[in-house]
Short mmCIF file of C-alpha atoms in Angstrom, two decimals:
data_model
loop_
_atom_site.label_atom_id
_atom_site.label_comp_id
_atom_site.label_asym_id
_atom_site.label_seq_id
_atom_site.Cartn_x
_atom_site.Cartn_y
_atom_site.Cartn_z
CA MET A 1 149.90 65.18 -21.25
CA GLU A 2 153.55 64.75 -22.11
CA HIS A 3 155.39 62.03 -20.21
CA GLU A 4 158.23 64.46 -19.43
CA ALA A 5 155.86 66.33 -17.13
CA HIS A 6 155.98 63.34 -14.78
CA GLU A 7 159.70 63.56 -14.06
CA THR A 8 159.16 65.50 -10.81
CA HIS A 9 156.26 64.80 -8.44
CA ASP A 10 156.67 67.08 -5.45
CA HIS A 11 153.27 66.00 -4.14
CA HIS A 12 154.21 62.31 -4.52
CA THR A 13 157.12 62.42 -2.08
CA GLY A 14 157.38 59.14 -0.23
CA HIS A 15 155.70 57.17 -3.01
CA GLU A 16 158.92 55.92 -4.57
CA GLY A 17 158.60 52.27 -5.46
CA ARG A 18 154.83 52.44 -5.11
CA GLU A 19 153.98 51.97 -8.78
CA GLU A 20 151.45 49.33 -7.80
CA HIS A 21 149.50 52.06 -5.99
CA HIS A 22 149.20 54.08 -9.17
CA GLY A 23 149.42 51.23 -11.66
CA GLY A 24 152.74 52.55 -12.99
CA HIS A 25 153.71 55.74 -14.81
CA ALA A 26 152.01 54.58 -17.96
CA ASP A 27 148.64 54.89 -16.24
CA HIS A 28 149.13 58.66 -15.99
CA GLY A 29 149.29 59.01 -19.74
CA GLY A 30 151.81 58.62 -22.45
CA GLY A 31 151.49 54.84 -22.51
CA THR A 32 149.19 51.94 -22.01
CA ALA A 33 147.15 51.75 -18.83
CA SER A 34 146.97 48.49 -16.93
CA TRP A 35 143.72 46.56 -16.81
CA SER A 36 143.91 46.71 -13.01
CA THR A 37 143.99 50.51 -13.01
CA ALA A 38 141.16 50.65 -15.54
CA ALA A 39 139.09 48.23 -13.46
CA LYS A 40 139.65 50.33 -10.31
CA ALA A 41 138.58 53.49 -12.15
CA THR A 42 135.51 51.69 -13.49
CA LEU A 43 134.64 50.36 -10.04
CA HIS A 44 134.86 53.92 -8.71
CA CYS A 45 132.48 55.03 -11.47
CA LEU A 46 130.18 52.06 -10.87
CA THR A 47 129.96 52.88 -7.16
CA GLY A 48 128.70 56.41 -7.79
CA CYS A 49 126.36 55.22 -10.53
CA ALA A 50 124.93 52.46 -8.36
CA ILE A 51 124.30 54.78 -5.41
CA GLY A 52 122.57 57.31 -7.64
CA GLU A 53 120.54 54.82 -9.62
CA VAL A 54 119.27 52.86 -6.65
CA LEU A 55 118.42 56.07 -4.78
CA GLY A 56 116.64 57.43 -7.87
CA MET A 57 114.64 54.22 -8.26
CA ILE A 58 113.68 54.24 -4.59
CA ILE A 59 112.58 57.89 -4.76
CA GLY A 60 110.71 57.42 -8.06
CA THR A 61 108.96 54.32 -6.76
CA ALA A 62 108.07 55.96 -3.43
CA LEU A 63 106.56 58.92 -5.29
CA GLY A 64 104.62 56.64 -7.63
CA TRP A 65 106.39 57.90 -10.75
CA GLY A 66 106.39 55.98 -14.01
CA ASN A 67 109.43 54.37 -15.61
CA ALA A 68 110.62 57.35 -17.68
CA PRO A 69 110.76 59.98 -14.89
CA THR A 70 112.18 57.44 -12.44
CA MET A 71 114.90 56.46 -14.91
CA ALA A 72 115.68 60.14 -15.61
CA LEU A 73 116.06 60.82 -11.88
CA ALA A 74 118.20 57.70 -11.44
CA ILE A 75 120.51 58.77 -14.28
CA ALA A 76 120.80 62.34 -12.95
CA LEU A 77 121.64 61.02 -9.48
CA ALA A 78 124.14 58.56 -10.97
CA PHE A 79 126.03 61.48 -12.52
CA PHE A 80 125.74 63.48 -9.29
CA PHE A 81 127.12 60.73 -7.06
CA GLY A 82 129.76 59.73 -9.61
CA TYR A 83 131.07 63.28 -9.69
CA ALA A 84 130.66 63.67 -5.91
CA LEU A 85 132.96 60.72 -5.17
CA THR A 86 135.68 62.25 -7.32
CA LEU A 87 135.10 65.73 -5.91
CA ARG A 88 135.53 64.40 -2.39
CA GLY A 89 138.96 63.03 -3.23
CA VAL A 90 140.33 65.99 -5.16
CA LEU A 91 139.01 68.53 -2.66
CA ALA A 92 140.77 66.56 0.08
CA ALA A 93 143.96 66.85 -2.00
CA GLY A 94 143.72 70.63 -1.70
CA LEU A 95 142.10 71.76 -4.94
CA ASP A 96 139.72 74.69 -4.86
CA LEU A 97 136.09 73.91 -5.72
CA ARG A 98 136.23 75.31 -9.27
CA SER A 99 139.34 73.29 -10.14
CA ALA A 100 137.93 70.20 -8.41
CA VAL A 101 134.74 70.41 -10.48
CA ARG A 102 136.80 70.66 -13.67
CA VAL A 103 138.84 67.60 -12.68
CA ALA A 104 135.70 65.61 -11.83
CA LEU A 105 134.06 66.52 -15.14
CA ALA A 106 137.20 65.60 -17.09
CA ALA A 107 137.74 62.39 -15.15
CA ASP A 108 134.25 60.97 -15.03
CA THR A 109 131.95 62.26 -17.77
CA LEU A 110 132.68 59.72 -20.50
CA SER A 111 132.94 56.85 -18.03
CA ILE A 112 129.60 57.66 -16.38
CA LEU A 113 127.95 58.28 -19.75
CA VAL A 114 129.03 54.89 -21.11
CA MET A 115 128.07 53.18 -17.85
CA GLU A 116 124.60 54.77 -17.88
CA ILE A 117 123.89 54.02 -21.53
CA VAL A 118 124.90 50.39 -21.12
CA ASP A 119 123.28 49.60 -17.79
CA ASN A 120 120.00 51.34 -18.63
CA GLY A 121 120.01 49.76 -22.07
CA VAL A 122 120.41 46.33 -20.49
CA LEU A 123 117.59 47.05 -18.04
CA LEU A 124 115.34 48.00 -20.94
CA LEU A 125 116.18 44.72 -22.69
CA VAL A 126 115.59 42.39 -19.70
CA PRO A 127 111.95 41.23 -19.94
CA GLY A 128 109.93 42.57 -17.02
CA ALA A 129 112.82 44.45 -15.39
CA MET A 130 111.28 47.89 -15.89
CA ASP A 131 108.03 46.78 -14.26
CA ALA A 132 109.66 44.92 -11.37
CA HIS A 133 109.28 46.42 -7.90
CA LEU A 134 112.01 47.09 -5.35
CA ASP A 135 110.95 44.02 -3.35
CA ASP A 136 111.17 41.80 -6.44
CA ALA A 137 114.19 39.55 -7.06
CA LEU A 138 113.88 40.33 -10.79
CA PHE A 139 114.54 44.01 -10.07
CA TRP A 140 117.74 43.35 -8.12
CA GLY A 141 118.90 40.54 -10.40
CA ALA A 142 118.40 42.61 -13.54
CA LEU A 143 120.12 45.59 -11.93
CA ALA A 144 123.12 43.48 -10.87
CA PHE A 145 123.32 41.98 -14.38
CA ALA A 146 123.06 45.45 -15.95
CA PHE A 147 125.85 46.80 -13.72
CA ALA A 148 128.05 43.79 -14.52
CA VAL A 149 127.62 44.30 -18.26
CA ALA A 150 128.22 48.04 -17.89
CA PHE A 151 131.40 47.34 -15.92
CA LEU A 152 132.68 45.01 -18.65
CA VAL A 153 131.94 47.55 -21.40
CA THR A 154 133.21 50.62 -19.52
CA THR A 155 136.53 49.15 -18.32
CA PRO A 156 138.13 49.15 -21.80
CA VAL A 157 136.90 52.74 -22.29
CA ASN A 158 138.61 53.77 -19.05
CA LYS A 159 141.76 51.83 -20.02
CA TRP A 160 141.90 53.70 -23.31
CA MET A 161 141.32 57.10 -21.65
CA ILE A 162 143.82 56.56 -18.82
CA GLY A 163 146.45 55.39 -21.30
CA ARG A 164 146.11 58.77 -23.02
CA GLY A 165 146.29 60.81 -19.81
CA LYS A 166 142.52 61.37 -19.74
CA GLY A 167 139.73 60.15 -17.46
CA HIS A 168 140.93 58.94 -14.08
CA ALA A 169 144.54 59.68 -15.03
CA VAL A 170 143.57 63.30 -14.31
CA VAL A 171 142.50 62.36 -10.78
CA HIS A 172 145.73 60.43 -10.09
CA ARG A 173 147.67 63.69 -10.40
CA TYR A 174 146.09 64.78 -7.10
CA HIS A 175 146.59 61.63 -5.04
CA HIS A 176 148.87 61.92 -2.06
#
């Protein structure tokens, strides 16, 4: 997106001097995104992923599923909840459902994909993590470690995307 397109923000009336809210104009594209903005976008992504993954693991475990189908469900739910959090915000900003879905897909797909590859990869590498049960400290410790590593890897991806007007920069266009 060209930086000139940001000269007038009718929907941002009253936000003058609030660059800290948006992380500055550069975070909308056409420049370099701040690490703070990238971290906030990644935390948003991590929240949806965590909700979906934990719910998927609980459901898979409750149904007695093996590791592969449980992990597949957890990943699918991570994408669902990641997109749902973004949809909630852009629908509240007045977008129609079709446009809101497009914004959510554009904003979150790469971020969620990187987060899921990294955190599930870490879980696969932690000895015993895939066989740990929900009431096991190893399960929760490995999951927390996996999410932390995924956060650290995904934040620079989000910084790069936001700095180019992609990813969560798309969502910021609809903030009030």
